[in-house]
């Protein structure tokens, strides 16, 4: 059987979610989310905690399984009998709130682990790529250190480099700066901005309004498991349509 | 196989759905029904080829074992060996006419136990599964007791104990937290009280204790006495005085490093050696209990030491900043926290101690295990060791398992334990 | 001031107690006319020992008897530790299996075995199982090359021929060659990214060299199949029922605890680690091998060390089934010739000594795992 690989069949949206619902036991976390992300688009999702933002973003790379509805990633549908989920996942990079760097490996080994073991790259090629990426995120000198020796902002930048090492088509960010001290947030956001400008398709769950305004192509509000409003940043922040959006914005701005 | 391209109805260039469309699509979402039994079986047992193989292999092994065990329990076994020796199993060579003392102790424990269970704030959530299991256990237990106990008197007394505990459970529930302090005192007093009851007033010397009764008493003695000694040893190990510290270390390492069996066997010699000659030699069983207490104390000391190490420096600093003396600081700030964090390890150690009381067989004490062995050696029931061992094992298991379950509940309630 | 006084009083109290104990001991020993020398150890033992790892006869001294007892116990412990580690890991992984049946069975196993005293289990396996196996005339036989009866078990064993020692050199060479091949394959993997399969290559190399040695030397050893005789077995490797009894009980009991430790250590690895590995596209086997297990092992080693120590000390339970272990033999020695204090101190030293050895080895393992984990 053949699987549609990539954008060959004319799908212009990298990510399509259609009426996605998810339950945790009796609790419904997602109430039918429908949305679309185009190539090179940066979408920022905001909303109160518990609104399902993280849950939704995790269904995209199938860290959570959706119960109803359909999800398409680069034309490939995520279903129960998807055979090469690992392959799909290697096209999607994810950055976590708590970094999740591997403490028993050096920074460089953290970055090269997946390319060497999933794409079977030779060590030399992987190490070079790792150094390139470390340069790109601004911390090449940390290559041989262990995650425990780095600051939070540095660790998160390593996490971004690690995700980029697989040369993904899509990057997912789950509250990347929420666990950082204020003075380190900027360095991470700068990396993310550079990434967006270079043409990466990104979904970012975040509270960083400045970043959303500045970098996002679209902003979405999640509340209680529903997609309440989505619009271009200016429209979203300056003239929101929905009551709940206004309420949310008034709380944080 | 589903169509994997972007499906119909989702035009590639359709605009972002309007808010109203979405609103209509929502509405009261039905809750997903729990998986049907067929689905569950498929999911958990046969989800992949490997999984299926495992299920078949384990399943057939399980079937084989269950068949053999059932065949044994219901067909080949001669349970009379247990029924006829029941008193020996429970109290060993305890004189029959004094057994009322044991019964009174049992009722005391039932009363206190029921009250404590009732007064305790953590309620067991009675899911349907737990209810079913509970009822099954109750039925099986009742059947077993009825089958094994031969006299009406003992039968009544046994059910009486259960009834008393249950009644006290309700009383405890009604009284609630009010009972916490008095119950604590009662438990602490109960142990010496029971000792007095059994030994004093023309009672029974420890030489004649045996059976499961002995195991329980020995475990309780060990726990009660080794706890304070262990704490002292742990403090001694942290002392700044080299003499005290080295003594503690040597004591702990020697007692922990040698198996309990060796200690028990040599207890007669060691204790006899160290006691002043003028003193009357205590019975061998007491010497063994002394040695077991020190053995347990060494382990308690290490557990407490671990707990003390877990206390943040900040606590000491704060206490000193408040002007507390060392003793006060230890007593009111450090030790309470340290002890609390060690509760799981402590209970686990006490369960081990309880299991280790079976080792008294080595010094010719007729505990439950010894009784089990002995009754399968006589002419009448020769070779019936499997029945007696299974019964003995079951009794041991019930107490140990209950304690470990209780410990797990305690852990979640206190929120401590190894993360 | 009060504190100093209290401390002084405490020290004085401890000192007085110790002094009292020493004086008592001295007096009591004097009373019994004990001489505290170890001379008696050289006298003839005069009793037989049913099974022994090292050679023994009743004509040899107490020293020899003691050594026999100690090595018996140590042999049980060594085999036990090896077997229980394997079984423990299996049980730990089974406890986490997605297969419900396997998971539940492992859980039931652990809950039962952990909560029944080990001595009950020892006696059960010995009296309840092994002794009830058929008598020697009706031995159960496995394809005619292995036998089990209530006299024990016999399996095919290796009997060294004339050039056995030379073949051993081949085996050694095979190990060195295997190590070299392993390094070569690792280098290849680094350079081209191909999977290295180094375990397979290394093992294959060793087998090839060992086989070559066997052929070249022309039968340096043979496999001796045991034969069933009237009262026992001849040839092959033999195990007494007592040995089997204590070994099985120890292995099954300790494996339950090790299984819980393995399970706990895997669960202790943060969920996020596994998720990050998953998100990167690593398959479940790779996630376990490269991310979860290295972190789990570091947590698991100290408690597993503890279990090994427990297993060593629990070999003393063999007293109940007449296996000639340290406790059994020393008790006999005391019955023969007194000298309790000396023998007791020897017992203490032996148990402490081997415990120290085990802990030392585990410490080295701990440090290696920590370093290697850091170098991956």
Short mmCIF file of C-alpha atoms in Angstrom, two decimals, chain A residues 58 61 63 86 89-90 92 94 96 100-106 109 113-114 116-118 120-124 146 162-163 166, chain C residues 189-195 270-273 275-283 286 289-291 294-295 298 373-376:
data_model
loop_
_atom_site.label_atom_id
_atom_site.label_comp_id
_atom_site.label_asym_id
_atom_site.label_seq_id
_atom_site.Cartn_x
_atom_site.Cartn_y
_atom_site.Cartn_z
CA UNK A 58 0.14 17.02 21.20
CA UNK A 61 2.38 14.50 16.52
CA UNK A 63 1.71 12.10 21.61
CA UNK A 86 7.96 7.23 13.81
CA UNK A 89 7.11 12.13 13.84
CA UNK A 90 10.55 12.68 12.40
CA UNK A 92 7.60 17.14 13.11
CA UNK A 94 8.59 19.41 19.19
CA UNK A 96 8.55 21.13 25.43
CA UNK A 100 13.26 17.32 28.39
CA UNK A 101 16.89 17.20 27.43
CA UNK A 102 18.55 13.83 28.05
CA UNK A 103 20.64 14.37 31.18
CA UNK A 104 22.96 11.44 30.58
CA UNK A 105 24.16 12.78 27.20
CA UNK A 106 26.22 15.82 26.27
CA UNK A 109 24.98 13.92 21.74
CA UNK A 113 20.93 10.99 18.94
CA UNK A 114 17.90 11.00 16.65
CA UNK A 116 22.11 8.85 14.00
CA UNK A 117 19.53 6.33 15.16
CA UNK A 118 16.51 7.20 13.06
CA UNK A 120 21.24 6.48 10.26
CA UNK A 121 23.61 9.38 9.68
CA UNK A 122 27.34 8.80 10.12
CA UNK A 123 28.76 10.28 13.27
CA UNK A 124 30.75 12.93 11.47
CA UNK A 146 25.86 18.34 30.02
CA UNK A 162 17.75 19.02 18.87
CA UNK A 163 14.35 19.22 17.22
CA UNK A 166 15.88 16.03 12.15
CA UNK C 189 28.82 2.58 12.55
CA UNK C 190 30.28 5.93 13.44
CA UNK C 191 31.58 6.44 9.95
CA UNK C 192 28.72 5.26 7.83
CA UNK C 193 25.75 5.23 10.16
CA UNK C 194 24.98 1.59 9.48
CA UNK C 195 23.63 -0.33 12.45
CA UNK C 270 10.44 11.42 33.87
CA UNK C 271 7.58 11.03 31.46
CA UNK C 272 8.94 13.92 29.48
CA UNK C 273 12.08 11.99 28.62
CA UNK C 275 7.96 11.84 25.17
CA UNK C 276 10.93 13.79 23.88
CA UNK C 277 12.43 10.58 22.52
CA UNK C 278 9.11 9.66 20.97
CA UNK C 279 8.67 13.11 19.43
CA UNK C 280 12.09 12.79 17.82
CA UNK C 281 10.91 9.71 15.97
CA UNK C 282 12.70 7.03 17.99
CA UNK C 283 10.94 3.68 18.02
CA UNK C 286 15.23 2.68 20.84
CA UNK C 289 17.60 1.43 25.09
CA UNK C 290 18.98 4.90 24.46
CA UNK C 291 17.03 7.13 26.82
CA UNK C 294 20.46 4.38 31.01
CA UNK C 295 18.68 6.73 33.37
CA UNK C 298 21.53 4.61 37.73
CA UNK C 373 25.83 6.84 30.49
CA UNK C 374 27.57 10.15 30.30
CA UNK C 375 29.73 9.14 27.36
CA UNK C 376 27.08 7.57 25.06
#
